[in-house]
């Protein structure tokens, strides 16, 4: 004879499983946005990782491959503000991973970038004790107009 508790547990598991399957077929409801907000795609760029806004409303977009892009006046500018792809590692979870605008940006024009610096010319993975591993950096740059001067790092 099968113990009664086992039958009950099997029935609960069966009902739970069927309910989960039934929900898979239903579309997920969209999030409700606060009044005055909208959800829409404004630009498309390769592997975006972070964004920040300048006081004048430009959106700075960091990309894993090492470009800092600018979205301005309703469009993504064709030329990156900065391209440091030649000095970073982008394999695994590495690359240009963060961007921040200085609180006094209006006067000092400082932009900070967090990226994986290719310090030794190689980008090994899975070797935590390898002396040639890249290092993560936070660097300050100066932005002039819609460009960031790489020599100001």
Short mmCIF file of C-alpha atoms in Angstrom, two decimals:
data_model
loop_
_atom_site.label_atom_id
_atom_site.label_comp_id
_atom_site.label_asym_id
_atom_site.label_seq_id
_atom_site.Cartn_x
_atom_site.Cartn_y
_atom_site.Cartn_z
CA UNK A 1 0.00 0.00 0.00
CA UNK A 2 1.28 3.49 -0.93
CA UNK A 3 1.51 5.85 2.05
CA UNK A 4 -1.11 8.63 1.83
CA UNK A 5 1.47 11.40 2.21
CA UNK A 6 3.26 10.30 -0.97
CA UNK A 7 0.07 10.46 -3.02
CA UNK A 8 -0.69 13.97 -1.76
CA UNK A 9 2.84 15.14 -2.55
CA UNK A 10 2.63 13.72 -6.07
CA UNK A 11 -0.72 15.44 -6.64
CA UNK A 12 0.62 18.81 -5.42
CA UNK A 13 3.68 18.49 -7.67
CA UNK A 14 1.50 17.57 -10.64
CA UNK A 15 -0.87 20.50 -10.15
CA UNK A 16 2.04 22.91 -9.67
CA UNK A 17 3.74 21.64 -12.82
CA UNK A 18 0.57 21.93 -14.89
CA UNK A 19 -0.01 25.48 -13.65
CA UNK A 20 3.55 26.45 -14.58
CA UNK A 21 3.12 24.97 -18.06
CA UNK A 22 -0.14 26.84 -18.54
CA UNK A 23 1.56 30.14 -17.67
CA UNK A 24 4.35 29.61 -20.21
CA UNK A 25 1.94 30.08 -23.06
CA UNK A 26 0.70 33.45 -21.83
CA UNK A 27 2.45 36.69 -22.80
CA UNK A 28 4.17 38.52 -19.97
CA UNK A 29 2.48 41.79 -19.11
CA UNK A 30 4.45 44.94 -19.89
CA UNK A 31 5.68 47.04 -16.99
CA UNK A 32 3.52 50.01 -16.15
CA UNK A 33 5.52 53.21 -16.56
CA UNK A 34 4.93 56.35 -14.52
CA UNK A 35 3.05 59.18 -16.16
CA UNK A 36 5.24 61.10 -18.63
CA UNK A 37 7.60 58.19 -19.32
CA UNK A 38 7.83 55.99 -22.40
CA UNK A 39 9.75 52.84 -23.27
CA UNK A 40 11.35 53.02 -26.71
CA UNK A 41 14.59 52.27 -28.53
CA UNK A 42 16.50 55.48 -29.19
CA UNK A 43 19.72 54.07 -30.68
CA UNK A 44 21.43 50.82 -31.45
CA UNK A 45 25.12 50.21 -30.85
CA UNK A 46 27.35 47.17 -30.49
CA UNK A 47 27.57 45.74 -26.96
CA UNK A 48 26.56 48.71 -24.79
CA UNK A 49 27.62 48.32 -21.16
CA UNK A 50 26.88 51.61 -19.39
CA UNK A 51 25.50 55.09 -19.90
CA UNK A 52 25.69 58.52 -18.31
CA UNK A 53 24.17 61.90 -19.06
CA UNK A 54 25.94 65.25 -19.38
CA UNK A 55 24.20 68.31 -17.90
CA UNK A 56 23.23 69.47 -21.42
CA UNK A 57 21.34 66.21 -22.07
CA UNK A 58 23.79 64.22 -24.17
CA UNK A 59 23.84 60.51 -23.40
CA UNK A 60 27.29 58.89 -23.24
CA UNK A 61 27.24 55.17 -24.05
CA UNK A 62 30.20 52.94 -23.15
CA UNK A 63 30.62 49.83 -25.30
CA UNK A 64 32.48 46.66 -24.41
CA UNK A 65 34.70 46.83 -27.55
CA UNK A 66 36.12 50.15 -26.28
CA UNK A 67 34.20 52.99 -27.88
CA UNK A 68 32.47 55.83 -26.09
CA UNK A 69 29.47 56.86 -28.17
CA UNK A 70 27.27 59.96 -27.91
CA UNK A 71 23.53 60.18 -28.41
CA UNK A 72 22.69 63.82 -29.09
CA UNK A 73 19.69 65.68 -30.51
CA UNK A 74 17.79 62.47 -31.21
CA UNK A 75 20.56 60.52 -32.94
CA UNK A 76 23.65 58.46 -32.26
CA UNK A 77 26.62 60.42 -33.61
CA UNK A 78 28.47 58.61 -36.40
CA UNK A 79 31.94 59.15 -34.94
CA UNK A 80 32.74 57.80 -31.47
CA UNK A 81 33.84 60.39 -28.91
CA UNK A 82 36.70 58.06 -27.96
CA UNK A 83 38.05 54.72 -29.17
CA UNK A 84 40.45 52.89 -26.85
CA UNK A 85 39.88 49.45 -28.40
CA UNK A 86 43.60 49.02 -29.14
CA UNK A 87 44.56 49.19 -25.45
CA UNK A 88 41.91 47.04 -23.78
CA UNK A 89 40.96 43.39 -23.37
CA UNK A 90 37.42 42.58 -24.45
CA UNK A 91 37.30 38.82 -24.01
CA UNK A 92 35.10 37.26 -21.36
CA UNK A 93 33.52 39.98 -19.19
CA UNK A 94 36.17 42.56 -19.97
CA UNK A 95 36.22 45.77 -21.97
CA UNK A 96 34.94 49.31 -21.43
CA UNK A 97 32.46 48.61 -18.67
CA UNK A 98 31.55 51.94 -17.10
CA UNK A 99 31.20 55.66 -17.68
CA UNK A 100 30.50 58.53 -15.30
CA UNK A 101 30.27 62.29 -15.71
CA UNK A 102 31.96 64.46 -13.07
CA UNK A 103 29.54 66.39 -10.84
CA UNK A 104 31.33 69.59 -11.96
CA UNK A 105 31.31 68.57 -15.64
CA UNK A 106 29.92 71.95 -16.73
CA UNK A 107 33.18 73.60 -15.66
CA UNK A 108 35.87 70.86 -15.78
CA UNK A 109 34.56 68.60 -18.61
CA UNK A 110 35.78 65.43 -16.81
CA UNK A 111 34.50 62.01 -17.88
CA UNK A 112 35.52 58.83 -16.04
CA UNK A 113 35.82 55.44 -17.74
CA UNK A 114 36.14 52.01 -16.17
CA UNK A 115 37.89 49.53 -18.48
CA UNK A 116 40.13 46.46 -18.65
CA UNK A 117 43.61 47.64 -19.58
CA UNK A 118 45.76 45.28 -21.67
CA UNK A 119 48.89 46.01 -19.62
CA UNK A 120 51.10 43.20 -20.97
CA UNK A 121 49.89 42.73 -24.55
CA UNK A 122 47.92 39.53 -23.83
CA UNK A 123 44.47 38.80 -22.44
CA UNK A 124 44.60 35.39 -20.73
CA UNK A 125 41.48 34.00 -19.10
CA UNK A 126 40.96 31.44 -16.37
CA UNK A 127 44.45 31.99 -14.98
CA UNK A 128 44.05 34.09 -11.82
CA UNK A 129 47.75 33.85 -10.90
CA UNK A 130 49.09 34.71 -14.38
CA UNK A 131 51.46 37.66 -14.03
CA UNK A 132 50.37 38.87 -17.49
CA UNK A 133 46.71 39.31 -16.60
CA UNK A 134 45.15 42.63 -17.64
CA UNK A 135 44.16 45.13 -14.96
CA UNK A 136 41.00 47.15 -14.43
CA UNK A 137 41.30 50.92 -14.44
CA UNK A 138 39.22 53.96 -13.72
CA UNK A 139 40.64 56.82 -15.76
CA UNK A 140 39.72 60.46 -16.05
CA UNK A 141 39.52 62.08 -19.48
CA UNK A 142 38.63 65.58 -20.68
CA UNK A 143 35.75 65.99 -23.11
CA UNK A 144 35.79 68.85 -25.59
CA UNK A 145 32.62 69.28 -27.60
CA UNK A 146 31.65 65.80 -28.78
CA UNK A 147 35.11 64.25 -28.49
CA UNK A 148 37.24 62.92 -25.65
CA UNK A 149 40.96 63.56 -25.92
CA UNK A 150 42.82 60.26 -25.24
CA UNK A 151 45.97 62.17 -24.23
CA UNK A 152 44.15 63.64 -21.22
CA UNK A 153 44.01 60.29 -19.43
#
